[in-house]
Amino acid sequence: MTWSEMQPLLEQACTETLVMVGWSTLIAVVGGLPLGILLVLTDKGGLLQNTVVNKVIGQIVNVGRSLPFIILMVALMNFTRWVTGTTIGSEAAIVPLAIGGIPFFARLVETAVREVDHGLVEAVQAMGGNTWTIVRKVLVPEALPSLIASTTTTVIALIGYSAMAGTVGGGGLGDLAVRYGYQRFETGLMWITVAILAVVISLIQFAGDFAARALHRRGARSGPGPRLRLLKGEEPATAEVGKVA
């Protein structure tokens, strides 16, 4: 197979992979972020401590993560057909990719949020902040570098999942490698596909690491905002006590 024959196939496969991974990542982040935060809030000692809710969510996440992606795709075929009207192609592959990505990202979010300094949470509580304020002003901003790294890990995992989806007609680079590289013995095309995946994953990892480090450095320079604001809020009261004395 010549390059002129390979090029349109590679362009179409790259577009399909980009669409699958892009949409599934967006859904995984939107669905996994609140789940991960809720796992922290409802845990023992959390702001919304609720053992039953925590156990139920945790079990759902564990089941979702424990299923191999190929089995998950097969198990969700009826649901995928109901959502998209088909079980083959890149649009159909988005459904199992997103559902598989949500529990994966949720656990990464849980780990990232648990690393936030509890002293900042206590400081905002002392200022009268409610749970939503703590999540919005402390937990998410302070965990943002780790969340960026978690998103990067999720994107890379979904690229691998999308390649597996290609083995059952999901489209994308995985489907191209199987149909032409394996079934038609086009070894050159298969290795080009492998090289493209390696380059794409390396670029995504580099971009994610760069963004996470940049946010971490900026956070280190700005310092613990909520704690400083709390201290500033206490200064007038301290001054008044001094005057009375």
PDB file of N, CA and C in Angstrom, residues 144-192:
ATOM      1  N   LEU A 144      -6.338  21.662  41.768  1.00  0.00           N
ATOM      2  CA  LEU A 144      -6.346  21.823  40.316  1.00  0.00           C
ATOM      3  C   LEU A 144      -5.127  21.218  39.618  1.00  0.00           C
ATOM      4  N   PRO A 145      -3.894  21.417  40.107  1.00  0.00           N
ATOM      5  CA  PRO A 145      -2.758  20.764  39.431  1.00  0.00           C
ATOM      6  C   PRO A 145      -2.904  19.247  39.372  1.00  0.00           C
ATOM      7  N   SER A 146      -3.341  18.649  40.465  1.00  0.00           N
ATOM      8  CA  SER A 146      -3.550  17.196  40.476  1.00  0.00           C
ATOM      9  C   SER A 146      -4.718  16.797  39.583  1.00  0.00           C
ATOM     10  N   LEU A 147      -5.733  17.646  39.499  1.00  0.00           N
ATOM     11  CA  LEU A 147      -6.869  17.351  38.629  1.00  0.00           C
ATOM     12  C   LEU A 147      -6.460  17.398  37.157  1.00  0.00           C
ATOM     13  N   ILE A 148      -5.573  18.342  36.817  1.00  0.00           N
ATOM     14  CA  ILE A 148      -5.063  18.400  35.447  1.00  0.00           C
ATOM     15  C   ILE A 148      -4.284  17.129  35.129  1.00  0.00           C
ATOM     16  N   ALA A 149      -3.444  16.700  36.068  1.00  0.00           N
ATOM     17  CA  ALA A 149      -2.693  15.451  35.874  1.00  0.00           C
ATOM     18  C   ALA A 149      -3.636  14.261  35.759  1.00  0.00           C
ATOM     19  N   SER A 150      -4.708  14.260  36.541  1.00  0.00           N
ATOM     20  CA  SER A 150      -5.689  13.171  36.475  1.00  0.00           C
ATOM     21  C   SER A 150      -6.408  13.166  35.129  1.00  0.00           C
ATOM     22  N   THR A 151      -6.725  14.348  34.617  1.00  0.00           N
ATOM     23  CA  THR A 151      -7.363  14.438  33.307  1.00  0.00           C
ATOM     24  C   THR A 151      -6.442  13.906  32.219  1.00  0.00           C
ATOM     25  N   THR A 152      -5.161  14.242  32.326  1.00  0.00           N
ATOM     26  CA  THR A 152      -4.180  13.734  31.362  1.00  0.00           C
ATOM     27  C   THR A 152      -4.134  12.213  31.383  1.00  0.00           C
ATOM     28  N   THR A 153      -4.099  11.644  32.578  1.00  0.00           N
ATOM     29  CA  THR A 153      -4.097  10.180  32.708  1.00  0.00           C
ATOM     30  C   THR A 153      -5.362   9.575  32.115  1.00  0.00           C
ATOM     31  N   THR A 154      -6.493  10.227  32.331  1.00  0.00           N
ATOM     32  CA  THR A 154      -7.762   9.728  31.793  1.00  0.00           C
ATOM     33  C   THR A 154      -7.777   9.770  30.274  1.00  0.00           C
ATOM     34  N   VAL A 155      -7.279  10.860  29.686  1.00  0.00           N
ATOM     35  CA  VAL A 155      -7.239  10.972  28.226  1.00  0.00           C
ATOM     36  C   VAL A 155      -6.397   9.855  27.628  1.00  0.00           C
ATOM     37  N   ILE A 156      -5.236   9.609  28.230  1.00  0.00           N
ATOM     38  CA  ILE A 156      -4.354   8.557  27.717  1.00  0.00           C
ATOM     39  C   ILE A 156      -5.012   7.191  27.846  1.00  0.00           C
ATOM     40  N   ALA A 157      -5.689   6.956  28.970  1.00  0.00           N
ATOM     41  CA  ALA A 157      -6.395   5.678  29.142  1.00  0.00           C
ATOM     42  C   ALA A 157      -7.505   5.520  28.110  1.00  0.00           C
ATOM     43  N   LEU A 158      -8.228   6.605  27.821  1.00  0.00           N
ATOM     44  CA  LEU A 158      -9.315   6.534  26.850  1.00  0.00           C
ATOM     45  C   LEU A 158      -8.793   6.327  25.431  1.00  0.00           C
ATOM     46  N   ILE A 159      -7.610   6.829  25.134  1.00  0.00           N
ATOM     47  CA  ILE A 159      -7.008   6.544  23.828  1.00  0.00           C
ATOM     48  C   ILE A 159      -6.755   5.045  23.694  1.00  0.00           C
ATOM     49  N   GLY A 160      -6.251   4.445  24.779  1.00  0.00           N
ATOM     50  CA  GLY A 160      -6.070   2.991  24.763  1.00  0.00           C
ATOM     51  C   GLY A 160      -7.388   2.250  24.632  1.00  0.00           C
ATOM     52  N   TYR A 161      -8.418   2.725  25.345  1.00  0.00           N
ATOM     53  CA  TYR A 161      -9.735   2.106  25.237  1.00  0.00           C
ATOM     54  C   TYR A 161     -10.287   2.239  23.809  1.00  0.00           C
ATOM     55  N   SER A 162     -10.064   3.407  23.184  1.00  0.00           N
ATOM     56  CA  SER A 162     -10.582   3.627  21.828  1.00  0.00           C
ATOM     57  C   SER A 162      -9.914   2.689  20.837  1.00  0.00           C
ATOM     58  N   ALA A 163      -8.635   2.375  21.067  1.00  0.00           N
ATOM     59  CA  ALA A 163      -7.961   1.407  20.199  1.00  0.00           C
ATOM     60  C   ALA A 163      -8.590   0.023  20.350  1.00  0.00           C
ATOM     61  N   MET A 164      -8.960  -0.331  21.593  1.00  0.00           N
ATOM     62  CA  MET A 164      -9.646  -1.611  21.803  1.00  0.00           C
ATOM     63  C   MET A 164     -11.035  -1.596  21.179  1.00  0.00           C
ATOM     64  N   ALA A 165     -11.694  -0.434  21.195  1.00  0.00           N
ATOM     65  CA  ALA A 165     -13.026  -0.341  20.581  1.00  0.00           C
ATOM     66  C   ALA A 165     -12.946  -0.607  19.087  1.00  0.00           C
ATOM     67  N   GLY A 166     -11.803  -0.291  18.488  1.00  0.00           N
ATOM     68  CA  GLY A 166     -11.631  -0.548  17.062  1.00  0.00           C
ATOM     69  C   GLY A 166     -11.666  -2.015  16.702  1.00  0.00           C
ATOM     70  N   THR A 167     -11.375  -2.877  17.662  1.00  0.00           N
ATOM     71  CA  THR A 167     -11.385  -4.317  17.372  1.00  0.00           C
ATOM     72  C   THR A 167     -12.795  -4.858  17.169  1.00  0.00           C
ATOM     73  N   VAL A 168     -13.801  -4.121  17.618  1.00  0.00           N
ATOM     74  CA  VAL A 168     -15.194  -4.562  17.438  1.00  0.00           C
ATOM     75  C   VAL A 168     -15.976  -3.532  16.624  1.00  0.00           C
ATOM     76  N   GLY A 169     -15.276  -2.863  15.710  1.00  0.00           N
ATOM     77  CA  GLY A 169     -15.947  -1.952  14.791  1.00  0.00           C
ATOM     78  C   GLY A 169     -16.192  -0.572  15.338  1.00  0.00           C
ATOM     79  N   GLY A 170     -15.389  -0.143  16.307  1.00  0.00           N
ATOM     80  CA  GLY A 170     -15.585   1.175  16.888  1.00  0.00           C
ATOM     81  C   GLY A 170     -15.008   2.308  16.073  1.00  0.00           C
ATOM     82  N   GLY A 171     -14.254   1.994  15.030  1.00  0.00           N
ATOM     83  CA  GLY A 171     -13.640   3.037  14.227  1.00  0.00           C
ATOM     84  C   GLY A 171     -12.357   3.547  14.853  1.00  0.00           C
ATOM     85  N   GLY A 172     -11.730   4.515  14.190  1.00  0.00           N
ATOM     86  CA  GLY A 172     -10.517   5.111  14.734  1.00  0.00           C
ATOM     87  C   GLY A 172      -9.262   4.349  14.347  1.00  0.00           C
ATOM     88  N   LEU A 173      -8.164   4.706  14.995  1.00  0.00           N
ATOM     89  CA  LEU A 173      -6.874   4.111  14.668  1.00  0.00           C
ATOM     90  C   LEU A 173      -6.810   2.627  15.002  1.00  0.00           C
ATOM     91  N   GLY A 174      -7.484   2.216  16.058  1.00  0.00           N
ATOM     92  CA  GLY A 174      -7.500   0.802  16.417  1.00  0.00           C
ATOM     93  C   GLY A 174      -8.169  -0.037  15.346  1.00  0.00           C
ATOM     94  N   ASP A 175      -9.280   0.450  14.831  1.00  0.00           N
ATOM     95  CA  ASP A 175      -9.985  -0.258  13.763  1.00  0.00           C
ATOM     96  C   ASP A 175      -9.122  -0.329  12.507  1.00  0.00           C
ATOM     97  N   LEU A 176      -8.426   0.757  12.205  1.00  0.00           N
ATOM     98  CA  LEU A 176      -7.548   0.782  11.034  1.00  0.00           C
ATOM     99  C   LEU A 176      -6.416  -0.225  11.170  1.00  0.00           C
ATOM    100  N   ALA A 177      -5.814  -0.278  12.354  1.00  0.00           N
ATOM    101  CA  ALA A 177      -4.706  -1.208  12.579  1.00  0.00           C
ATOM    102  C   ALA A 177      -5.168  -2.654  12.461  1.00  0.00           C
ATOM    103  N   VAL A 178      -6.365  -2.951  12.958  1.00  0.00           N
ATOM    104  CA  VAL A 178      -6.868  -4.327  12.908  1.00  0.00           C
ATOM    105  C   VAL A 178      -7.247  -4.711  11.480  1.00  0.00           C
ATOM    106  N   ARG A 179      -8.024  -3.854  10.812  1.00  0.00           N
ATOM    107  CA  ARG A 179      -8.528  -4.206   9.478  1.00  0.00           C
ATOM    108  C   ARG A 179      -7.417  -4.288   8.432  1.00  0.00           C
ATOM    109  N   TYR A 180      -6.501  -3.340   8.489  1.00  0.00           N
ATOM    110  CA  TYR A 180      -5.461  -3.321   7.453  1.00  0.00           C
ATOM    111  C   TYR A 180      -4.150  -3.940   7.943  1.00  0.00           C
ATOM    112  N   GLY A 181      -3.736  -3.585   9.156  1.00  0.00           N
ATOM    113  CA  GLY A 181      -2.455  -4.085   9.638  1.00  0.00           C
ATOM    114  C   GLY A 181      -2.471  -5.561   9.972  1.00  0.00           C
ATOM    115  N   TYR A 182      -3.582  -6.041  10.522  1.00  0.00           N
ATOM    116  CA  TYR A 182      -3.660  -7.442  10.956  1.00  0.00           C
ATOM    117  C   TYR A 182      -4.349  -8.329   9.920  1.00  0.00           C
ATOM    118  N   GLN A 183      -5.550  -7.944   9.515  1.00  0.00           N
ATOM    119  CA  GLN A 183      -6.328  -8.802   8.628  1.00  0.00           C
ATOM    120  C   GLN A 183      -5.807  -8.807   7.194  1.00  0.00           C
ATOM    121  N   ARG A 184      -5.234  -7.675   6.753  1.00  0.00           N
ATOM    122  CA  ARG A 184      -4.741  -7.594   5.374  1.00  0.00           C
ATOM    123  C   ARG A 184      -3.211  -7.597   5.297  1.00  0.00           C
ATOM    124  N   PHE A 185      -2.584  -7.795   6.435  1.00  0.00           N
ATOM    125  CA  PHE A 185      -1.125  -7.925   6.495  1.00  0.00           C
ATOM    126  C   PHE A 185      -0.396  -6.689   5.952  1.00  0.00           C
ATOM    127  N   GLU A 186      -0.978  -5.513   6.165  1.00  0.00           N
ATOM    128  CA  GLU A 186      -0.315  -4.257   5.796  1.00  0.00           C
ATOM    129  C   GLU A 186       0.523  -3.806   6.991  1.00  0.00           C
ATOM    130  N   THR A 187       1.689  -4.412   7.139  1.00  0.00           N
ATOM    131  CA  THR A 187       2.527  -4.175   8.317  1.00  0.00           C
ATOM    132  C   THR A 187       2.973  -2.721   8.408  1.00  0.00           C
ATOM    133  N   GLY A 188       3.287  -2.125   7.271  1.00  0.00           N
ATOM    134  CA  GLY A 188       3.732  -0.734   7.274  1.00  0.00           C
ATOM    135  C   GLY A 188       2.683   0.204   7.834  1.00  0.00           C
ATOM    136  N   LEU A 189       1.426   0.015   7.427  1.00  0.00           N
ATOM    137  CA  LEU A 189       0.340   0.858   7.929  1.00  0.00           C
ATOM    138  C   LEU A 189       0.137   0.654   9.422  1.00  0.00           C
ATOM    139  N   MET A 190       0.281  -0.576   9.876  1.00  0.00           N
ATOM    140  CA  MET A 190       0.106  -0.857  11.291  1.00  0.00           C
ATOM    141  C   MET A 190       1.156  -0.133  12.127  1.00  0.00           C
ATOM    142  N   TRP A 191       2.411  -0.158  11.662  1.00  0.00           N
ATOM    143  CA  TRP A 191       3.464   0.506  12.418  1.00  0.00           C
ATOM    144  C   TRP A 191       3.328   2.026  12.374  1.00  0.00           C
ATOM    145  N   ILE A 192       2.803   2.552  11.276  1.00  0.00           N
ATOM    146  CA  ILE A 192       2.531   3.996  11.222  1.00  0.00           C
ATOM    147  C   ILE A 192       1.456   4.360  12.246  1.00  0.00           C
TER     148      ILE A 192
END
